[in-house]
Tab-separated table of C-alpha atoms in Angstrom:
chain	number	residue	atom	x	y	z
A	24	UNK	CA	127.610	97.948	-26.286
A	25	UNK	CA	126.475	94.662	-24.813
A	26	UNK	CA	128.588	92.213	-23.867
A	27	UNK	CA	127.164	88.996	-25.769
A	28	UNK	CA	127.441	87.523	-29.239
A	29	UNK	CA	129.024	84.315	-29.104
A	30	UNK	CA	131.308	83.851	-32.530
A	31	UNK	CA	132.398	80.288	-33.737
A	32	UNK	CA	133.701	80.348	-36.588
A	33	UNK	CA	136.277	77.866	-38.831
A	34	UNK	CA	138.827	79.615	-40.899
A	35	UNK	CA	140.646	76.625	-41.708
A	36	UNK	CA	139.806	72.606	-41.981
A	37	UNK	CA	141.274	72.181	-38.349
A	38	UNK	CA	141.334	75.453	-36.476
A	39	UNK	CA	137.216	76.650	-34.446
A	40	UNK	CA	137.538	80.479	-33.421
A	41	UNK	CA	135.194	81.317	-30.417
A	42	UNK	CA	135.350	85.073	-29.585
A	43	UNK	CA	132.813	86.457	-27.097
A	44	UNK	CA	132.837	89.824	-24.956
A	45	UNK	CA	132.660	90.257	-21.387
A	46	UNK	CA	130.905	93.430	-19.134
A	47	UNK	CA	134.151	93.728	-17.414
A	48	UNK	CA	137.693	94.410	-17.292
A	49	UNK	CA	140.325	92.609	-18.785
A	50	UNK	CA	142.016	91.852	-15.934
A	51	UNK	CA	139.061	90.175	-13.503
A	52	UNK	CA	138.248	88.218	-17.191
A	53	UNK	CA	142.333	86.909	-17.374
A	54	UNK	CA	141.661	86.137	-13.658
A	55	UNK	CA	138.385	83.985	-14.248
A	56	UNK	CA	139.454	82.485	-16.785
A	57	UNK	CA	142.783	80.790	-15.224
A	58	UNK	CA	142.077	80.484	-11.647
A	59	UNK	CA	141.338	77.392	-10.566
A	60	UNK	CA	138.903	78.048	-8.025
A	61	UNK	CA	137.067	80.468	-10.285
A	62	UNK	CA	137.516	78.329	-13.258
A	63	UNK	CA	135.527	75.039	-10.964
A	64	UNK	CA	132.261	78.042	-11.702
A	65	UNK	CA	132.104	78.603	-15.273
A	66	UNK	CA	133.760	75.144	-16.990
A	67	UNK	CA	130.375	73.686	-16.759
A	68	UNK	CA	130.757	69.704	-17.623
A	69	UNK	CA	128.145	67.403	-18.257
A	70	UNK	CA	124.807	66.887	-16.334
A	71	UNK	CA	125.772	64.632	-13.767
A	72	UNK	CA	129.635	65.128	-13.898
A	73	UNK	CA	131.503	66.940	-11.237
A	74	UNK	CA	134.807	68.435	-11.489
A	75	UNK	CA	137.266	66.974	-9.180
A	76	UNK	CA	140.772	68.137	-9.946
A	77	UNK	CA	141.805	71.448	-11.593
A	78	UNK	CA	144.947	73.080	-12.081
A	79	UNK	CA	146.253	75.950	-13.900
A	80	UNK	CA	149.133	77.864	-14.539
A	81	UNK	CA	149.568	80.177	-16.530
A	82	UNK	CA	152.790	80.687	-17.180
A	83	UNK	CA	155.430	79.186	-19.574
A	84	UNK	CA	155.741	75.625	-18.760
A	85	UNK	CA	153.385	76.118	-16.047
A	86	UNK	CA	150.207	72.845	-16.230
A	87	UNK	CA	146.790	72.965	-17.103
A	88	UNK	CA	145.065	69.826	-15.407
A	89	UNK	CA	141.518	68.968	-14.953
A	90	UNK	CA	139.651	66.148	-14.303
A	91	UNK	CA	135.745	65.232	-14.185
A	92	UNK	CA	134.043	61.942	-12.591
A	93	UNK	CA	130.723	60.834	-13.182
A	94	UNK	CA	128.590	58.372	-11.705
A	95	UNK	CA	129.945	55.512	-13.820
A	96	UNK	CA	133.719	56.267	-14.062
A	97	UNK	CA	136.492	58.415	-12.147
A	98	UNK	CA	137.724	60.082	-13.806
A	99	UNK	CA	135.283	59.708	-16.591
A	100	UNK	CA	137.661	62.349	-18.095
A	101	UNK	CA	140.573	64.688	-17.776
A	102	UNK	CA	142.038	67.403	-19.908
A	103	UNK	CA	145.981	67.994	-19.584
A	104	UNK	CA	148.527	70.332	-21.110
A	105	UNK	CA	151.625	72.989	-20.346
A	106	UNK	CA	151.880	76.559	-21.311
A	107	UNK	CA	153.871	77.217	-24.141
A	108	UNK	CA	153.278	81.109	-24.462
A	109	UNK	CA	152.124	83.624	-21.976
A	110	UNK	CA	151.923	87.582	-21.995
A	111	UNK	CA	150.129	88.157	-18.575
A	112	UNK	CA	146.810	90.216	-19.433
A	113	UNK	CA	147.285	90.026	-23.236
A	114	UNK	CA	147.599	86.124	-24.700
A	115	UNK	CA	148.378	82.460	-23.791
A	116	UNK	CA	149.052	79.540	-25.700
A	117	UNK	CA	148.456	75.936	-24.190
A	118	UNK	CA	148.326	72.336	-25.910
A	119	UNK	CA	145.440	70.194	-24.468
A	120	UNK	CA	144.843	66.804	-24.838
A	121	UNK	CA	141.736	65.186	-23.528
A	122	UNK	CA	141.908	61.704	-22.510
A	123	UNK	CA	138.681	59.545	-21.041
A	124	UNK	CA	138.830	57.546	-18.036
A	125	UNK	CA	138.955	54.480	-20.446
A	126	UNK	CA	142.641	56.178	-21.249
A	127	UNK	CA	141.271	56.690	-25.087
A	128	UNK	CA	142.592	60.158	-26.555
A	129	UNK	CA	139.958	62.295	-27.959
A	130	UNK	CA	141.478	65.393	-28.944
A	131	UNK	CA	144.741	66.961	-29.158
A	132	UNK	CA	144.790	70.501	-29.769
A	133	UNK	CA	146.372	73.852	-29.290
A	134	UNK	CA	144.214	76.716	-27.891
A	135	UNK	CA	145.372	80.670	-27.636
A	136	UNK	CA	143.318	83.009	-25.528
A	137	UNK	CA	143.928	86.468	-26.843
A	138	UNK	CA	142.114	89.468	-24.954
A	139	UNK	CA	141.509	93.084	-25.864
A	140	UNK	CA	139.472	95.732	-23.660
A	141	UNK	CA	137.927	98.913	-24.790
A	142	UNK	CA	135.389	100.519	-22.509
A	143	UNK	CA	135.592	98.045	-19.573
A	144	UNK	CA	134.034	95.347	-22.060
A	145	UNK	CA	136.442	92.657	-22.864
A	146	UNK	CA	136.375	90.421	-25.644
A	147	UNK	CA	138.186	87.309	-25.454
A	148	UNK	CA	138.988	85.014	-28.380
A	149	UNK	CA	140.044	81.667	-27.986
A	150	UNK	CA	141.629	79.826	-31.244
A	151	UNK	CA	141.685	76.389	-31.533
A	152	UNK	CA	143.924	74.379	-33.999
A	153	UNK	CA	143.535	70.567	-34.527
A	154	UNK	CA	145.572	67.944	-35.923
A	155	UNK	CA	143.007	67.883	-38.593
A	156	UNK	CA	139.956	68.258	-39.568
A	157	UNK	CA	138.271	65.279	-38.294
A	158	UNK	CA	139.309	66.399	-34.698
A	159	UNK	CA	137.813	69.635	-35.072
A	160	UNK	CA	134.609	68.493	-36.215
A	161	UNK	CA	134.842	65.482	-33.670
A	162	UNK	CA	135.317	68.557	-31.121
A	163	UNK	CA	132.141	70.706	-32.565
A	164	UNK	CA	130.143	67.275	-32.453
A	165	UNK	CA	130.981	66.920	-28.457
A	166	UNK	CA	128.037	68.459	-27.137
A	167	UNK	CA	125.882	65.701	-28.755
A	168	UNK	CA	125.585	63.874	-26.032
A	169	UNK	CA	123.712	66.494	-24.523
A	170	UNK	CA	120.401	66.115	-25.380
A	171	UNK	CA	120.743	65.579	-28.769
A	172	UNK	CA	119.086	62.598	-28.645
A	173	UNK	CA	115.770	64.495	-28.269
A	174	UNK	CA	116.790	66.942	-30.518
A	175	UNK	CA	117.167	64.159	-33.306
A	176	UNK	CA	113.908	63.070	-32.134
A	177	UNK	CA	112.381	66.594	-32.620
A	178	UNK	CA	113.720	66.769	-35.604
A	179	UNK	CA	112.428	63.103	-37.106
A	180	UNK	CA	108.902	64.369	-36.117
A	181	UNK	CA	109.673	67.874	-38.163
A	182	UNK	CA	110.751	66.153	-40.781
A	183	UNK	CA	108.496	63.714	-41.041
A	184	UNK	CA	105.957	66.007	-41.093
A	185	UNK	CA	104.455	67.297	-44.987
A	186	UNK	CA	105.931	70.342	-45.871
B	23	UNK	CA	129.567	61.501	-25.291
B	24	UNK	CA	129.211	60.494	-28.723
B	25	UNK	CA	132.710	59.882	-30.427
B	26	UNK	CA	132.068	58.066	-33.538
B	27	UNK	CA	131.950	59.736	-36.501
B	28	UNK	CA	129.317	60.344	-38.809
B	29	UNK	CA	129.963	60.043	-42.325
B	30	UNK	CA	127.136	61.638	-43.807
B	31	UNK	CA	127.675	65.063	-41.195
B	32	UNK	CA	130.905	64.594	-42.364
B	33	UNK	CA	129.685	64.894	-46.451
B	34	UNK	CA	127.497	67.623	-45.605
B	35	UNK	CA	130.775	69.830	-43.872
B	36	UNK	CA	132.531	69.014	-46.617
B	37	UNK	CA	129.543	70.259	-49.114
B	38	UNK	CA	129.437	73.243	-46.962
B	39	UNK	CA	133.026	74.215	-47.019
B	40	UNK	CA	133.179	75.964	-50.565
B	41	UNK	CA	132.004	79.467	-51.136
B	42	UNK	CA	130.823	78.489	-54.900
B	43	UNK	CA	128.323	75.576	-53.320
B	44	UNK	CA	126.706	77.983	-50.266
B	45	UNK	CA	126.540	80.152	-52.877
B	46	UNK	CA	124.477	76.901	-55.262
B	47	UNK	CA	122.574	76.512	-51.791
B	48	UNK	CA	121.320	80.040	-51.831
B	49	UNK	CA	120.635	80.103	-55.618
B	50	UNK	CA	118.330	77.019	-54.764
B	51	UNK	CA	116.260	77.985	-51.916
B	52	UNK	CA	114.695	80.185	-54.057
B	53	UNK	CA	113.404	77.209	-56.310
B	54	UNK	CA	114.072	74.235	-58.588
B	55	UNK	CA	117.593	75.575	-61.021
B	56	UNK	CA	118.385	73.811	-64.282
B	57	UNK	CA	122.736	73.752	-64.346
B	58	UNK	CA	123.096	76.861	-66.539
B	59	UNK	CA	120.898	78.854	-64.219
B	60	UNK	CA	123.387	77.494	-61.486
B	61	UNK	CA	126.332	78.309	-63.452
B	62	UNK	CA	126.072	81.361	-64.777
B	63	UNK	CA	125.500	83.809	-61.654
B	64	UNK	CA	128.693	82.103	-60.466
B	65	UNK	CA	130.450	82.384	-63.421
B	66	UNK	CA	131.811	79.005	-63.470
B	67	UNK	CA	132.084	76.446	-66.639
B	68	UNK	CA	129.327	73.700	-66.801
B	69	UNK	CA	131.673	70.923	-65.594
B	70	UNK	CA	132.360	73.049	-62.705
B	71	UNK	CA	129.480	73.574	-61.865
B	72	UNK	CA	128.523	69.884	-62.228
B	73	UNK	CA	131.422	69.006	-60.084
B	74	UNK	CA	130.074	71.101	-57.356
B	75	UNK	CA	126.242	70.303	-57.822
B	76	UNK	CA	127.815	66.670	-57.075
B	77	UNK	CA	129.321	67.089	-54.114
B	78	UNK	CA	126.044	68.601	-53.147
B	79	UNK	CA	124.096	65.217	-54.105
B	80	UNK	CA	126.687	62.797	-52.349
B	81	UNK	CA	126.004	64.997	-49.579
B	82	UNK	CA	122.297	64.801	-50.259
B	83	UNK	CA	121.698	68.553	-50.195
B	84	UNK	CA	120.728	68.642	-53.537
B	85	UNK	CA	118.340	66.071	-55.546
B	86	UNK	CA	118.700	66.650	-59.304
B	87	UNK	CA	116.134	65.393	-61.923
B	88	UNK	CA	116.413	65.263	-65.837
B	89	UNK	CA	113.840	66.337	-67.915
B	90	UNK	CA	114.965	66.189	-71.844
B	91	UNK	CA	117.833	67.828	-72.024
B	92	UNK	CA	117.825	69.577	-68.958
B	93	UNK	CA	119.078	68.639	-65.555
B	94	UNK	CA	117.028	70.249	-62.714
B	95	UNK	CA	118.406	70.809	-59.083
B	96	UNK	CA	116.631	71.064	-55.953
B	97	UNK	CA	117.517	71.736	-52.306
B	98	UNK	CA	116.873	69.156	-49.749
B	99	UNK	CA	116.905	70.954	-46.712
B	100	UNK	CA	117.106	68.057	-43.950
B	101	UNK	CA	120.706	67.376	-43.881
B	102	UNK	CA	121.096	71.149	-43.389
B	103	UNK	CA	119.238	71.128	-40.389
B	104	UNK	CA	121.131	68.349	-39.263
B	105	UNK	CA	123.935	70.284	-39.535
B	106	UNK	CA	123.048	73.335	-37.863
B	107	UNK	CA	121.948	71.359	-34.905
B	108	UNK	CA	125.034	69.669	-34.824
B	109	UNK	CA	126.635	72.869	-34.289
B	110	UNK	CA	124.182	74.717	-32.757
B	111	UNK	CA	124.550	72.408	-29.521
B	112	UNK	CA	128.476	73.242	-29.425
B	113	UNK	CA	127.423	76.954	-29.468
B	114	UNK	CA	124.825	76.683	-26.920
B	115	UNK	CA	127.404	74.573	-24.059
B	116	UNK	CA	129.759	77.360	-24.846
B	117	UNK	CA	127.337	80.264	-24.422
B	118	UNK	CA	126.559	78.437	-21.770
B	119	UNK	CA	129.734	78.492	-19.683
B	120	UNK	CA	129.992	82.088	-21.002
B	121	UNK	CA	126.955	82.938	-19.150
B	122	UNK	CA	128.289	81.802	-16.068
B	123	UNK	CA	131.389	83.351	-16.787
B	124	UNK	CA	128.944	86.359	-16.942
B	125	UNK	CA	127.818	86.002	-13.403
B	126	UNK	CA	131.084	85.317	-11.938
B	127	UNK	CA	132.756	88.170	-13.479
B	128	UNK	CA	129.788	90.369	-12.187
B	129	UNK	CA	130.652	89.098	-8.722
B	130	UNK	CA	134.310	89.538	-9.045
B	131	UNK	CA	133.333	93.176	-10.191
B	132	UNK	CA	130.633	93.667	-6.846
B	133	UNK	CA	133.273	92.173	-4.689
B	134	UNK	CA	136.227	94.873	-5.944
B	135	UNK	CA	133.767	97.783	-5.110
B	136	UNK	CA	132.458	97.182	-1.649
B	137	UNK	CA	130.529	100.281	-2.186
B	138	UNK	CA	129.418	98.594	-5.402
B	139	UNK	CA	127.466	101.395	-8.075
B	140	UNK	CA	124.721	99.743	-9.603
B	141	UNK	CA	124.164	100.239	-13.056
């Protein structure tokens, strides 16, 4: 079994599902994935941001915090919320509300990690549920700013080709 | 970042969100269907299949024609590519910090076995 296949799905108007397995054991993945230190490695912002504040704490009514500067604005945005739920090694619930360094709200939302091992591969699967459906497609939408730009301009050329 | 919506991404979700109008979509890329065609496979009455085949066209998925009697449906594919690149770039930053995730967790693993077993 390989550990790869990322799965997005949308089982309701406001929830994304992303589930994706790992080569490794549950417990280095739980680790990884709430450390702060380790976390600075794989929550990859922006070209040209850097991450400048993160906490976590997973535990109930223990803070998620992190923030992200760019060359224009610091923070040019952060991400806050609290623990609500958390069975060490098994699942954790968090709200999450992402504010920009303007101090606009872009996204409220409540995200569960839930992680099963069998065979040293574990998958994780992280649930996402929006105040509605707007938000969650706002939220699939947010990596337009990456290059999407020339992607629409790929894509005007394609088109505008005869089929 | 790009916050503002976009209404006509926003038609196209919508078109896409009802099993009876992928299933019109698939019907279609196989060719030009008059309404019955569309209907019957499915099922479905002729107004409800109208209904759909009109969310379709507000979406611009689907261009319809009549001819006599007969009103003929075609796919219009650009909005769906639209729409899968829309996506696609969500999935690809995610795989993306899943792939360093990758690499970190293979660390983490090297670092727990000093004498570390390759595989």
């Amino acid at each position: 079994m390989t550990a790869k296949g990322l799965q997005i799905a949308t089982p309701t108007d406001s929830t994304l599902v992303l589930t994706r397995a790992f080569n490794a054991p549950l417990r280095l993945v739980w680790e990884a994935t709430f450390t702060p230190d380790k976390m600075r490695r794989w929550m990859m912002p922006p070209p040209g941001w850097t991450m400048t504040d993160c906490e976590c704490e997973p535990r109930v009514g223990g803070v998620l915090r992190v923030a992200w500067k760019s060359e224009d604005a610091d923070p040019a945005m952060t991400l806050h919320g609290e623990f609500t739920e958390v069975v060490t090694h098994e699942r954790c619930v968090h709200t999450e509300t992402m504010v920009l360094g303007s101090g606009e709200t872009i996204g409220k939302l409540v995200e569960t990690h839930a992680f099963t091992e069998q065979g040293g591969v574990t998958t994780m699967r992280i649930t996402q549920v929006y105040g509605s459906k707007e938000e969650r497609d706002g939220a699939l939408a947010s990596g337009m700013d990456q290059g999407m730009e020339a992607c629409y301009q790929r894509l005007d050329a394609l088109v505008a080709q005869p089929a | 970042m790009v916050l503002d919506g976009s209404p006509r991404l926003d038609r196209v979700f919508h078109a896409l969100a009802h099993p009876a109008r992928r299933a019109i979509i698939r019907q279609l890329s196989g060719g030009e269907r008059n309404l019955s065609e569309l209907a019957s496979p499915l099922r479905m009455t002729f107004p409800a299949a109208t209904k759909h085949v009109r969310v379709l066209e507000r979406a611009t998925l689907v261009r319809r024609r009549v001819v006599g009697r007969e009103h003929l449906c075609r796919l219009s594919a650009a909005p769906l590519r639209d729409a899968m690149l829309w996506t696609e770039q969500f999935r690809q930053n995610w795989e993306a910090r899943f792939e360093a995730l990758d690499a970190l967790l293979e660390e983490m693993k090297a670092e727990e076995q000093p004498r570390s077993r390759r595989r």
